[in-house]
Amino acid sequence: MEANAPQFKLILGSSSTARKKILGDMGYEFTTMSADIDEKAIRKEKPEDLVMALAEAKADAIISKFRKTENPEKVLNPTILVAADTVVVYEGVIREKPSSEAEARQFMKDYANGQAATVSSVLVTNLTTGSRRGEWDKVEIYFHDIPDQVIDKLIEEGIVLYAAGGLIIEHPLVLPYIKEVVGSTDSVMGLPKALTERLIKEVL
């Protein structure tokens, strides 16, 4: 994969630490740009439709910002933008980032001895040719009981407030209470590797 890096310029349309780590682990060199959009203004009933719509809105906002400073058509190597979004689904209800500590606490209490799912979208756009490909990926997560003191520590850290559904399965405090993950952990973290890799190849 590292051999691919010089053939095109890659932009990750996200400021997410987890997504940056995943893309870096895939062997890519990239820059980051974030989209200034009102995510709450975009509503869809189905989680799959919502994450795709949010990724498209992010990508369009970043492309608009990008074109004001650079002209990708004049660049020798293609410029590729990767945008993504993730929501958690619990008992059929879509959960985005918690709006408060109280909501984050309730989210985590709900997961104890239960299950949730993540739906993550990846949208890859070739800014040089205009080619665009996007898909979504779903993962099921099953939990053991999560002690109140663990939830308290997670709330105190504050990191759960910035994660879809207040869910961070890779966190050392959370890992012991994960019973099973049906799907890929990187998808839960916000960027499914295999899907991202395939979509990048498809737009080149």
mmCIF file with all atom_site columns, C-alpha atoms in Angstrom:
data_model
loop_
_atom_site.group_PDB
_atom_site.id
_atom_site.type_symbol
_atom_site.label_atom_id
_atom_site.label_alt_id
_atom_site.label_comp_id
_atom_site.label_asym_id
_atom_site.label_entity_id
_atom_site.label_seq_id
_atom_site.pdbx_PDB_ins_code
_atom_site.Cartn_x
_atom_site.Cartn_y
_atom_site.Cartn_z
_atom_site.occupancy
_atom_site.B_iso_or_equiv
_atom_site.pdbx_formal_charge
_atom_site.auth_seq_id
_atom_site.auth_comp_id
_atom_site.auth_asym_id
_atom_site.auth_atom_id
_atom_site.pdbx_PDB_model_num
ATOM 1   C CA . MET A 1 1   ? 0.000   0.000   0.000   1.00 0.00 ? 1   MET A CA 1
ATOM 2   C CA . GLU A 1 2   ? 2.814   2.380   0.762   1.00 0.00 ? 2   GLU A CA 1
ATOM 3   C CA . ALA A 1 3   ? 3.872   2.183   -2.880  1.00 0.00 ? 3   ALA A CA 1
ATOM 4   C CA . ASN A 1 4   ? 0.479   3.647   -3.814  1.00 0.00 ? 4   ASN A CA 1
ATOM 5   C CA . ALA A 1 5   ? 0.905   6.770   -1.716  1.00 0.00 ? 5   ALA A CA 1
ATOM 6   C CA . PRO A 1 6   ? 2.991   8.909   -4.130  1.00 0.00 ? 6   PRO A CA 1
ATOM 7   C CA . GLN A 1 7   ? 0.594   8.233   -7.043  1.00 0.00 ? 7   GLN A CA 1
ATOM 8   C CA . PHE A 1 8   ? -2.121  10.471  -5.655  1.00 0.00 ? 8   PHE A CA 1
ATOM 9   C CA . LYS A 1 9   ? -2.737  13.104  -3.007  1.00 0.00 ? 9   LYS A CA 1
ATOM 10  C CA . LEU A 1 10  ? -5.018  11.822  -0.250  1.00 0.00 ? 10  LEU A CA 1
ATOM 11  C CA . ILE A 1 11  ? -7.224  13.999  1.961   1.00 0.00 ? 11  ILE A CA 1
ATOM 12  C CA . LEU A 1 12  ? -9.069  12.610  4.977   1.00 0.00 ? 12  LEU A CA 1
ATOM 13  C CA . GLY A 1 13  ? -12.217 14.644  5.448   1.00 0.00 ? 13  GLY A CA 1
ATOM 14  C CA . SER A 1 14  ? -12.312 14.178  9.203   1.00 0.00 ? 14  SER A CA 1
ATOM 15  C CA . SER A 1 15  ? -10.622 15.424  12.357  1.00 0.00 ? 15  SER A CA 1
ATOM 16  C CA . SER A 1 16  ? -11.330 12.118  14.138  1.00 0.00 ? 16  SER A CA 1
ATOM 17  C CA . THR A 1 17  ? -8.263  10.755  15.930  1.00 0.00 ? 17  THR A CA 1
ATOM 18  C CA . ALA A 1 18  ? -9.463  7.171   15.363  1.00 0.00 ? 18  ALA A CA 1
ATOM 19  C CA . ARG A 1 19  ? -9.951  7.678   11.609  1.00 0.00 ? 19  ARG A CA 1
ATOM 20  C CA . LYS A 1 20  ? -6.525  9.321   11.292  1.00 0.00 ? 20  LYS A CA 1
ATOM 21  C CA . LYS A 1 21  ? -4.921  6.355   13.066  1.00 0.00 ? 21  LYS A CA 1
ATOM 22  C CA . ILE A 1 22  ? -6.737  3.801   10.889  1.00 0.00 ? 22  ILE A CA 1
ATOM 23  C CA . LEU A 1 23  ? -5.791  5.516   7.614   1.00 0.00 ? 23  LEU A CA 1
ATOM 24  C CA . GLY A 1 24  ? -2.194  5.855   8.825   1.00 0.00 ? 24  GLY A CA 1
ATOM 25  C CA . ASP A 1 25  ? -2.131  2.170   9.791   1.00 0.00 ? 25  ASP A CA 1
ATOM 26  C CA . MET A 1 26  ? -3.194  1.372   6.217   1.00 0.00 ? 26  MET A CA 1
ATOM 27  C CA . GLY A 1 27  ? 0.114   2.842   5.044   1.00 0.00 ? 27  GLY A CA 1
ATOM 28  C CA . TYR A 1 28  ? -1.184  6.064   3.505   1.00 0.00 ? 28  TYR A CA 1
ATOM 29  C CA . GLU A 1 29  ? 0.247   9.546   3.767   1.00 0.00 ? 29  GLU A CA 1
ATOM 30  C CA . PHE A 1 30  ? -2.519  12.135  3.879   1.00 0.00 ? 30  PHE A CA 1
ATOM 31  C CA . THR A 1 31  ? -3.622  15.583  4.948   1.00 0.00 ? 31  THR A CA 1
ATOM 32  C CA . THR A 1 32  ? -6.835  16.325  6.839   1.00 0.00 ? 32  THR A CA 1
ATOM 33  C CA . MET A 1 33  ? -9.655  18.786  6.222   1.00 0.00 ? 33  MET A CA 1
ATOM 34  C CA . SER A 1 34  ? -12.826 18.986  8.286   1.00 0.00 ? 34  SER A CA 1
ATOM 35  C CA . ALA A 1 35  ? -16.287 20.036  7.168   1.00 0.00 ? 35  ALA A CA 1
ATOM 36  C CA . ASP A 1 36  ? -18.214 22.791  8.898   1.00 0.00 ? 36  ASP A CA 1
ATOM 37  C CA . ILE A 1 37  ? -21.727 21.420  8.546   1.00 0.00 ? 37  ILE A CA 1
ATOM 38  C CA . ASP A 1 38  ? -24.744 21.222  10.839  1.00 0.00 ? 38  ASP A CA 1
ATOM 39  C CA . GLU A 1 39  ? -25.078 17.460  11.159  1.00 0.00 ? 39  GLU A CA 1
ATOM 40  C CA . LYS A 1 40  ? -28.321 17.771  13.149  1.00 0.00 ? 40  LYS A CA 1
ATOM 41  C CA . ALA A 1 41  ? -29.942 19.499  10.148  1.00 0.00 ? 41  ALA A CA 1
ATOM 42  C CA . ILE A 1 42  ? -29.596 16.315  8.078   1.00 0.00 ? 42  ILE A CA 1
ATOM 43  C CA . ARG A 1 43  ? -32.231 13.764  9.064   1.00 0.00 ? 43  ARG A CA 1
ATOM 44  C CA . LYS A 1 44  ? -33.029 10.354  7.589   1.00 0.00 ? 44  LYS A CA 1
ATOM 45  C CA . GLU A 1 45  ? -35.126 7.527   9.026   1.00 0.00 ? 45  GLU A CA 1
ATOM 46  C CA . LYS A 1 46  ? -32.761 4.711   8.080   1.00 0.00 ? 46  LYS A CA 1
ATOM 47  C CA . PRO A 1 47  ? -29.256 4.757   9.619   1.00 0.00 ? 47  PRO A CA 1
ATOM 48  C CA . GLU A 1 48  ? -27.743 3.609   6.317   1.00 0.00 ? 48  GLU A CA 1
ATOM 49  C CA . ASP A 1 49  ? -29.314 6.583   4.498   1.00 0.00 ? 49  ASP A CA 1
ATOM 50  C CA . LEU A 1 50  ? -28.264 8.984   7.259   1.00 0.00 ? 50  LEU A CA 1
ATOM 51  C CA . VAL A 1 51  ? -24.572 8.056   7.297   1.00 0.00 ? 51  VAL A CA 1
ATOM 52  C CA . MET A 1 52  ? -24.387 8.247   3.504   1.00 0.00 ? 52  MET A CA 1
ATOM 53  C CA . ALA A 1 53  ? -26.134 11.654  3.462   1.00 0.00 ? 53  ALA A CA 1
ATOM 54  C CA . LEU A 1 54  ? -23.803 12.977  6.182   1.00 0.00 ? 54  LEU A CA 1
ATOM 55  C CA . ALA A 1 55  ? -20.694 11.731  4.359   1.00 0.00 ? 55  ALA A CA 1
ATOM 56  C CA . GLU A 1 56  ? -21.921 13.378  1.142   1.00 0.00 ? 56  GLU A CA 1
ATOM 57  C CA . ALA A 1 57  ? -22.585 16.672  2.963   1.00 0.00 ? 57  ALA A CA 1
ATOM 58  C CA . LYS A 1 58  ? -19.117 16.562  4.539   1.00 0.00 ? 58  LYS A CA 1
ATOM 59  C CA . ALA A 1 59  ? -17.469 15.760  1.205   1.00 0.00 ? 59  ALA A CA 1
ATOM 60  C CA . ASP A 1 60  ? -19.335 18.529  -0.652  1.00 0.00 ? 60  ASP A CA 1
ATOM 61  C CA . ALA A 1 61  ? -18.421 21.110  2.012   1.00 0.00 ? 61  ALA A CA 1
ATOM 62  C CA . ILE A 1 62  ? -14.746 20.115  1.915   1.00 0.00 ? 62  ILE A CA 1
ATOM 63  C CA . ILE A 1 63  ? -14.661 20.086  -1.900  1.00 0.00 ? 63  ILE A CA 1
ATOM 64  C CA . SER A 1 64  ? -16.133 23.603  -1.955  1.00 0.00 ? 64  SER A CA 1
ATOM 65  C CA . LYS A 1 65  ? -13.469 24.753  0.525   1.00 0.00 ? 65  LYS A CA 1
ATOM 66  C CA . PHE A 1 66  ? -10.714 22.941  -1.389  1.00 0.00 ? 66  PHE A CA 1
ATOM 67  C CA . ARG A 1 67  ? -11.601 24.442  -4.778  1.00 0.00 ? 67  ARG A CA 1
ATOM 68  C CA . LYS A 1 68  ? -11.235 27.963  -3.383  1.00 0.00 ? 68  LYS A CA 1
ATOM 69  C CA . THR A 1 69  ? -7.544  27.333  -2.742  1.00 0.00 ? 69  THR A CA 1
ATOM 70  C CA . GLU A 1 70  ? -6.530  24.715  -5.309  1.00 0.00 ? 70  GLU A CA 1
ATOM 71  C CA . ASN A 1 71  ? -7.487  23.550  -8.779  1.00 0.00 ? 71  ASN A CA 1
ATOM 72  C CA . PRO A 1 72  ? -7.328  19.740  -8.696  1.00 0.00 ? 72  PRO A CA 1
ATOM 73  C CA . GLU A 1 73  ? -7.812  19.467  -12.478 1.00 0.00 ? 73  GLU A CA 1
ATOM 74  C CA . LYS A 1 74  ? -4.413  21.060  -13.017 1.00 0.00 ? 74  LYS A CA 1
ATOM 75  C CA . VAL A 1 75  ? -2.579  18.698  -10.682 1.00 0.00 ? 75  VAL A CA 1
ATOM 76  C CA . LEU A 1 76  ? -0.581  15.918  -12.360 1.00 0.00 ? 76  LEU A CA 1
ATOM 77  C CA . ASN A 1 77  ? -1.545  13.235  -9.832  1.00 0.00 ? 77  ASN A CA 1
ATOM 78  C CA . PRO A 1 78  ? -5.178  12.786  -8.729  1.00 0.00 ? 78  PRO A CA 1
ATOM 79  C CA . THR A 1 79  ? -6.465  14.209  -5.450  1.00 0.00 ? 79  THR A CA 1
ATOM 80  C CA . ILE A 1 80  ? -8.621  11.740  -3.503  1.00 0.00 ? 80  ILE A CA 1
ATOM 81  C CA . LEU A 1 81  ? -10.965 12.754  -0.675  1.00 0.00 ? 81  LEU A CA 1
ATOM 82  C CA . VAL A 1 82  ? -12.167 10.214  1.900   1.00 0.00 ? 82  VAL A CA 1
ATOM 83  C CA . ALA A 1 83  ? -15.240 11.264  3.899   1.00 0.00 ? 83  ALA A CA 1
ATOM 84  C CA . ALA A 1 84  ? -16.977 9.101   6.491   1.00 0.00 ? 84  ALA A CA 1
ATOM 85  C CA . ASP A 1 85  ? -19.669 9.026   9.144   1.00 0.00 ? 85  ASP A CA 1
ATOM 86  C CA . THR A 1 86  ? -20.767 6.619   11.873  1.00 0.00 ? 86  THR A CA 1
ATOM 87  C CA . VAL A 1 87  ? -23.892 6.229   13.962  1.00 0.00 ? 87  VAL A CA 1
ATOM 88  C CA . VAL A 1 88  ? -24.863 3.702   16.607  1.00 0.00 ? 88  VAL A CA 1
ATOM 89  C CA . VAL A 1 89  ? -28.197 1.889   16.425  1.00 0.00 ? 89  VAL A CA 1
ATOM 90  C CA . TYR A 1 90  ? -29.717 0.657   19.679  1.00 0.00 ? 90  TYR A CA 1
ATOM 91  C CA . GLU A 1 91  ? -33.110 -1.090  19.676  1.00 0.00 ? 91  GLU A CA 1
ATOM 92  C CA . GLY A 1 92  ? -33.832 0.387   16.253  1.00 0.00 ? 92  GLY A CA 1
ATOM 93  C CA . VAL A 1 93  ? -33.068 3.971   17.310  1.00 0.00 ? 93  VAL A CA 1
ATOM 94  C CA . ILE A 1 94  ? -30.240 5.987   15.746  1.00 0.00 ? 94  ILE A CA 1
ATOM 95  C CA . ARG A 1 95  ? -27.726 7.402   18.222  1.00 0.00 ? 95  ARG A CA 1
ATOM 96  C CA . GLU A 1 96  ? -25.256 10.107  17.312  1.00 0.00 ? 96  GLU A CA 1
ATOM 97  C CA . LYS A 1 97  ? -22.800 11.870  19.659  1.00 0.00 ? 97  LYS A CA 1
ATOM 98  C CA . PRO A 1 98  ? -24.286 12.300  23.164  1.00 0.00 ? 98  PRO A CA 1
ATOM 99  C CA . SER A 1 99  ? -25.576 15.808  23.819  1.00 0.00 ? 99  SER A CA 1
ATOM 100 C CA . SER A 1 100 ? -24.676 15.691  27.530  1.00 0.00 ? 100 SER A CA 1
ATOM 101 C CA . GLU A 1 101 ? -22.905 13.643  30.192  1.00 0.00 ? 101 GLU A CA 1
ATOM 102 C CA . ALA A 1 102 ? -26.281 12.383  31.379  1.00 0.00 ? 102 ALA A CA 1
ATOM 103 C CA . GLU A 1 103 ? -27.148 11.106  27.909  1.00 0.00 ? 103 GLU A CA 1
ATOM 104 C CA . ALA A 1 104 ? -23.717 9.463   27.512  1.00 0.00 ? 104 ALA A CA 1
ATOM 105 C CA . ARG A 1 105 ? -24.213 7.724   30.872  1.00 0.00 ? 105 ARG A CA 1
ATOM 106 C CA . GLN A 1 106 ? -27.659 6.460   29.847  1.00 0.00 ? 106 GLN A CA 1
ATOM 107 C CA . PHE A 1 107 ? -26.300 5.201   26.517  1.00 0.00 ? 107 PHE A CA 1
ATOM 108 C CA . MET A 1 108 ? -23.646 3.106   28.259  1.00 0.00 ? 108 MET A CA 1
ATOM 109 C CA . LYS A 1 109 ? -26.081 1.781   30.870  1.00 0.00 ? 109 LYS A CA 1
ATOM 110 C CA . ASP A 1 110 ? -28.342 0.662   28.026  1.00 0.00 ? 110 ASP A CA 1
ATOM 111 C CA . TYR A 1 111 ? -25.538 -1.306  26.365  1.00 0.00 ? 111 TYR A CA 1
ATOM 112 C CA . ALA A 1 112 ? -24.742 -3.326  29.516  1.00 0.00 ? 112 ALA A CA 1
ATOM 113 C CA . ASN A 1 113 ? -25.641 -7.002  28.989  1.00 0.00 ? 113 ASN A CA 1
ATOM 114 C CA . GLY A 1 114 ? -27.154 -6.031  25.654  1.00 0.00 ? 114 GLY A CA 1
ATOM 115 C CA . GLN A 1 115 ? -26.209 -5.256  22.105  1.00 0.00 ? 115 GLN A CA 1
ATOM 116 C CA . ALA A 1 116 ? -25.827 -2.344  19.722  1.00 0.00 ? 116 ALA A CA 1
ATOM 117 C CA . ALA A 1 117 ? -24.787 -1.901  16.114  1.00 0.00 ? 117 ALA A CA 1
ATOM 118 C CA . THR A 1 118 ? -22.681 0.650   14.293  1.00 0.00 ? 118 THR A CA 1
ATOM 119 C CA . VAL A 1 119 ? -23.370 1.780   10.752  1.00 0.00 ? 119 VAL A CA 1
ATOM 120 C CA . SER A 1 120 ? -20.390 3.474   9.096   1.00 0.00 ? 120 SER A CA 1
ATOM 121 C CA . SER A 1 121 ? -20.262 5.097   5.679   1.00 0.00 ? 121 SER A CA 1
ATOM 122 C CA . VAL A 1 122 ? -17.248 5.739   3.486   1.00 0.00 ? 122 VAL A CA 1
ATOM 123 C CA . LEU A 1 123 ? -17.463 8.113   0.533   1.00 0.00 ? 123 LEU A CA 1
ATOM 124 C CA . VAL A 1 124 ? -14.426 8.485   -1.729  1.00 0.00 ? 124 VAL A CA 1
ATOM 125 C CA . THR A 1 125 ? -14.247 11.235  -4.353  1.00 0.00 ? 125 THR A CA 1
ATOM 126 C CA . ASN A 1 126 ? -11.597 11.739  -7.035  1.00 0.00 ? 126 ASN A CA 1
ATOM 127 C CA . LEU A 1 127 ? -11.433 15.548  -7.127  1.00 0.00 ? 127 LEU A CA 1
ATOM 128 C CA . THR A 1 128 ? -9.534  15.456  -10.417 1.00 0.00 ? 128 THR A CA 1
ATOM 129 C CA . THR A 1 129 ? -12.040 13.342  -12.396 1.00 0.00 ? 129 THR A CA 1
ATOM 130 C CA . GLY A 1 130 ? -15.208 13.809  -10.321 1.00 0.00 ? 130 GLY A CA 1
ATOM 131 C CA . SER A 1 131 ? -15.589 10.033  -9.866  1.00 0.00 ? 131 SER A CA 1
ATOM 132 C CA . ARG A 1 132 ? -17.302 9.147   -6.576  1.00 0.00 ? 132 ARG A CA 1
ATOM 133 C CA . ARG A 1 133 ? -18.004 5.849   -4.819  1.00 0.00 ? 133 ARG A CA 1
ATOM 134 C CA . GLY A 1 134 ? -19.649 5.261   -1.464  1.00 0.00 ? 134 GLY A CA 1
ATOM 135 C CA . GLU A 1 135 ? -20.954 2.394   0.648   1.00 0.00 ? 135 GLU A CA 1
ATOM 136 C CA . TRP A 1 136 ? -21.861 1.607   4.236   1.00 0.00 ? 136 TRP A CA 1
ATOM 137 C CA . ASP A 1 137 ? -20.802 -1.144  6.630   1.00 0.00 ? 137 ASP A CA 1
ATOM 138 C CA . LYS A 1 138 ? -22.647 -2.552  9.654   1.00 0.00 ? 138 LYS A CA 1
ATOM 139 C CA . VAL A 1 139 ? -21.173 -4.192  12.763  1.00 0.00 ? 139 VAL A CA 1
ATOM 140 C CA . GLU A 1 140 ? -22.985 -5.859  15.697  1.00 0.00 ? 140 GLU A CA 1
ATOM 141 C CA . ILE A 1 141 ? -21.522 -5.471  19.216  1.00 0.00 ? 141 ILE A CA 1
ATOM 142 C CA . TYR A 1 142 ? -22.502 -7.586  22.235  1.00 0.00 ? 142 TYR A CA 1
ATOM 143 C CA . PHE A 1 143 ? -21.706 -6.421  25.778  1.00 0.00 ? 143 PHE A CA 1
ATOM 144 C CA . HIS A 1 144 ? -21.194 -7.876  29.243  1.00 0.00 ? 144 HIS A CA 1
ATOM 145 C CA . ASP A 1 145 ? -22.430 -5.846  32.197  1.00 0.00 ? 145 ASP A CA 1
ATOM 146 C CA . ILE A 1 146 ? -20.560 -2.520  32.456  1.00 0.00 ? 146 ILE A CA 1
ATOM 147 C CA . PRO A 1 147 ? -19.936 -1.477  36.100  1.00 0.00 ? 147 PRO A CA 1
ATOM 148 C CA . ASP A 1 148 ? -21.034 1.997   37.177  1.00 0.00 ? 148 ASP A CA 1
ATOM 149 C CA . GLN A 1 149 ? -17.476 2.894   38.242  1.00 0.00 ? 149 GLN A CA 1
ATOM 150 C CA . VAL A 1 150 ? -16.240 2.210   34.695  1.00 0.00 ? 150 VAL A CA 1
ATOM 151 C CA . ILE A 1 151 ? -18.974 4.403   33.257  1.00 0.00 ? 151 ILE A CA 1
ATOM 152 C CA . ASP A 1 152 ? -18.056 7.106   35.800  1.00 0.00 ? 152 ASP A CA 1
ATOM 153 C CA . LYS A 1 153 ? -14.402 7.051   34.685  1.00 0.00 ? 153 LYS A CA 1
ATOM 154 C CA . LEU A 1 154 ? -15.365 7.252   31.007  1.00 0.00 ? 154 LEU A CA 1
ATOM 155 C CA . ILE A 1 155 ? -17.653 10.208  31.687  1.00 0.00 ? 155 ILE A CA 1
ATOM 156 C CA . GLU A 1 156 ? -14.905 11.895  33.712  1.00 0.00 ? 156 GLU A CA 1
ATOM 157 C CA . GLU A 1 157 ? -12.462 11.512  30.811  1.00 0.00 ? 157 GLU A CA 1
ATOM 158 C CA . GLY A 1 158 ? -15.037 13.093  28.504  1.00 0.00 ? 158 GLY A CA 1
ATOM 159 C CA . ILE A 1 159 ? -13.948 11.207  25.384  1.00 0.00 ? 159 ILE A CA 1
ATOM 160 C CA . VAL A 1 160 ? -17.283 9.357   25.092  1.00 0.00 ? 160 VAL A CA 1
ATOM 161 C CA . LEU A 1 161 ? -19.019 12.682  24.447  1.00 0.00 ? 161 LEU A CA 1
ATOM 162 C CA . TYR A 1 162 ? -17.269 12.870  21.070  1.00 0.00 ? 162 TYR A CA 1
ATOM 163 C CA . ALA A 1 163 ? -18.111 9.349   19.885  1.00 0.00 ? 163 ALA A CA 1
ATOM 164 C CA . ALA A 1 164 ? -21.242 8.199   18.085  1.00 0.00 ? 164 ALA A CA 1
ATOM 165 C CA . GLY A 1 165 ? -23.568 6.691   20.667  1.00 0.00 ? 165 GLY A CA 1
ATOM 166 C CA . GLY A 1 166 ? -20.934 7.318   23.354  1.00 0.00 ? 166 GLY A CA 1
ATOM 167 C CA . LEU A 1 167 ? -19.369 4.074   22.149  1.00 0.00 ? 167 LEU A CA 1
ATOM 168 C CA . ILE A 1 168 ? -15.585 3.556   22.162  1.00 0.00 ? 168 ILE A CA 1
ATOM 169 C CA . ILE A 1 169 ? -14.991 -0.200  22.125  1.00 0.00 ? 169 ILE A CA 1
ATOM 170 C CA . GLU A 1 170 ? -11.227 0.138   21.708  1.00 0.00 ? 170 GLU A CA 1
ATOM 171 C CA . HIS A 1 171 ? -10.885 2.027   25.007  1.00 0.00 ? 171 HIS A CA 1
ATOM 172 C CA . PRO A 1 172 ? -8.923  -0.026  27.621  1.00 0.00 ? 172 PRO A CA 1
ATOM 173 C CA . LEU A 1 173 ? -11.705 0.496   30.163  1.00 0.00 ? 173 LEU A CA 1
ATOM 174 C CA . VAL A 1 174 ? -14.371 -0.761  27.750  1.00 0.00 ? 174 VAL A CA 1
ATOM 175 C CA . LEU A 1 175 ? -12.565 -3.703  26.122  1.00 0.00 ? 175 LEU A CA 1
ATOM 176 C CA . PRO A 1 176 ? -13.034 -6.167  29.036  1.00 0.00 ? 176 PRO A CA 1
ATOM 177 C CA . TYR A 1 177 ? -16.807 -5.708  28.768  1.00 0.00 ? 177 TYR A CA 1
ATOM 178 C CA . ILE A 1 178 ? -17.089 -6.469  25.053  1.00 0.00 ? 178 ILE A CA 1
ATOM 179 C CA . LYS A 1 179 ? -18.503 -9.976  24.670  1.00 0.00 ? 179 LYS A CA 1
ATOM 180 C CA . GLU A 1 180 ? -18.364 -10.192 20.868  1.00 0.00 ? 180 GLU A CA 1
ATOM 181 C CA . VAL A 1 181 ? -17.915 -8.000  17.793  1.00 0.00 ? 181 VAL A CA 1
ATOM 182 C CA . VAL A 1 182 ? -19.495 -9.330  14.598  1.00 0.00 ? 182 VAL A CA 1
ATOM 183 C CA . GLY A 1 183 ? -17.638 -7.369  11.936  1.00 0.00 ? 183 GLY A CA 1
ATOM 184 C CA . SER A 1 184 ? -14.470 -5.282  11.956  1.00 0.00 ? 184 SER A CA 1
ATOM 185 C CA . THR A 1 185 ? -13.334 -3.136  14.888  1.00 0.00 ? 185 THR A CA 1
ATOM 186 C CA . ASP A 1 186 ? -12.010 -0.456  12.515  1.00 0.00 ? 186 ASP A CA 1
ATOM 187 C CA . SER A 1 187 ? -15.557 -0.042  11.168  1.00 0.00 ? 187 SER A CA 1
ATOM 188 C CA . VAL A 1 188 ? -16.843 0.570   14.710  1.00 0.00 ? 188 VAL A CA 1
ATOM 189 C CA . MET A 1 189 ? -14.026 3.124   15.160  1.00 0.00 ? 189 MET A CA 1
ATOM 190 C CA . GLY A 1 190 ? -15.277 5.004   12.100  1.00 0.00 ? 190 GLY A CA 1
ATOM 191 C CA . LEU A 1 191 ? -13.355 3.808   9.034   1.00 0.00 ? 191 LEU A CA 1
ATOM 192 C CA . PRO A 1 192 ? -13.682 0.226   7.723   1.00 0.00 ? 192 PRO A CA 1
ATOM 193 C CA . LYS A 1 193 ? -10.274 -0.554  6.193   1.00 0.00 ? 193 LYS A CA 1
ATOM 194 C CA . ALA A 1 194 ? -11.253 -3.060  3.510   1.00 0.00 ? 194 ALA A CA 1
ATOM 195 C CA . LEU A 1 195 ? -14.122 -0.910  2.235   1.00 0.00 ? 195 LEU A CA 1
ATOM 196 C CA . THR A 1 196 ? -11.987 2.254   2.219   1.00 0.00 ? 196 THR A CA 1
ATOM 197 C CA . GLU A 1 197 ? -9.194  0.481   0.345   1.00 0.00 ? 197 GLU A CA 1
ATOM 198 C CA . ARG A 1 198 ? -11.573 -0.835  -2.309  1.00 0.00 ? 198 ARG A CA 1
ATOM 199 C CA . LEU A 1 199 ? -13.334 2.488   -2.861  1.00 0.00 ? 199 LEU A CA 1
ATOM 200 C CA . ILE A 1 200 ? -10.021 4.342   -3.252  1.00 0.00 ? 200 ILE A CA 1
ATOM 201 C CA . LYS A 1 201 ? -9.001  1.861   -5.958  1.00 0.00 ? 201 LYS A CA 1
ATOM 202 C CA . GLU A 1 202 ? -12.371 2.198   -7.697  1.00 0.00 ? 202 GLU A CA 1
ATOM 203 C CA . VAL A 1 203 ? -12.101 5.990   -8.153  1.00 0.00 ? 203 VAL A CA 1
ATOM 204 C CA . LEU A 1 204 ? -8.506  5.991   -9.417  1.00 0.00 ? 204 LEU A CA 1
#
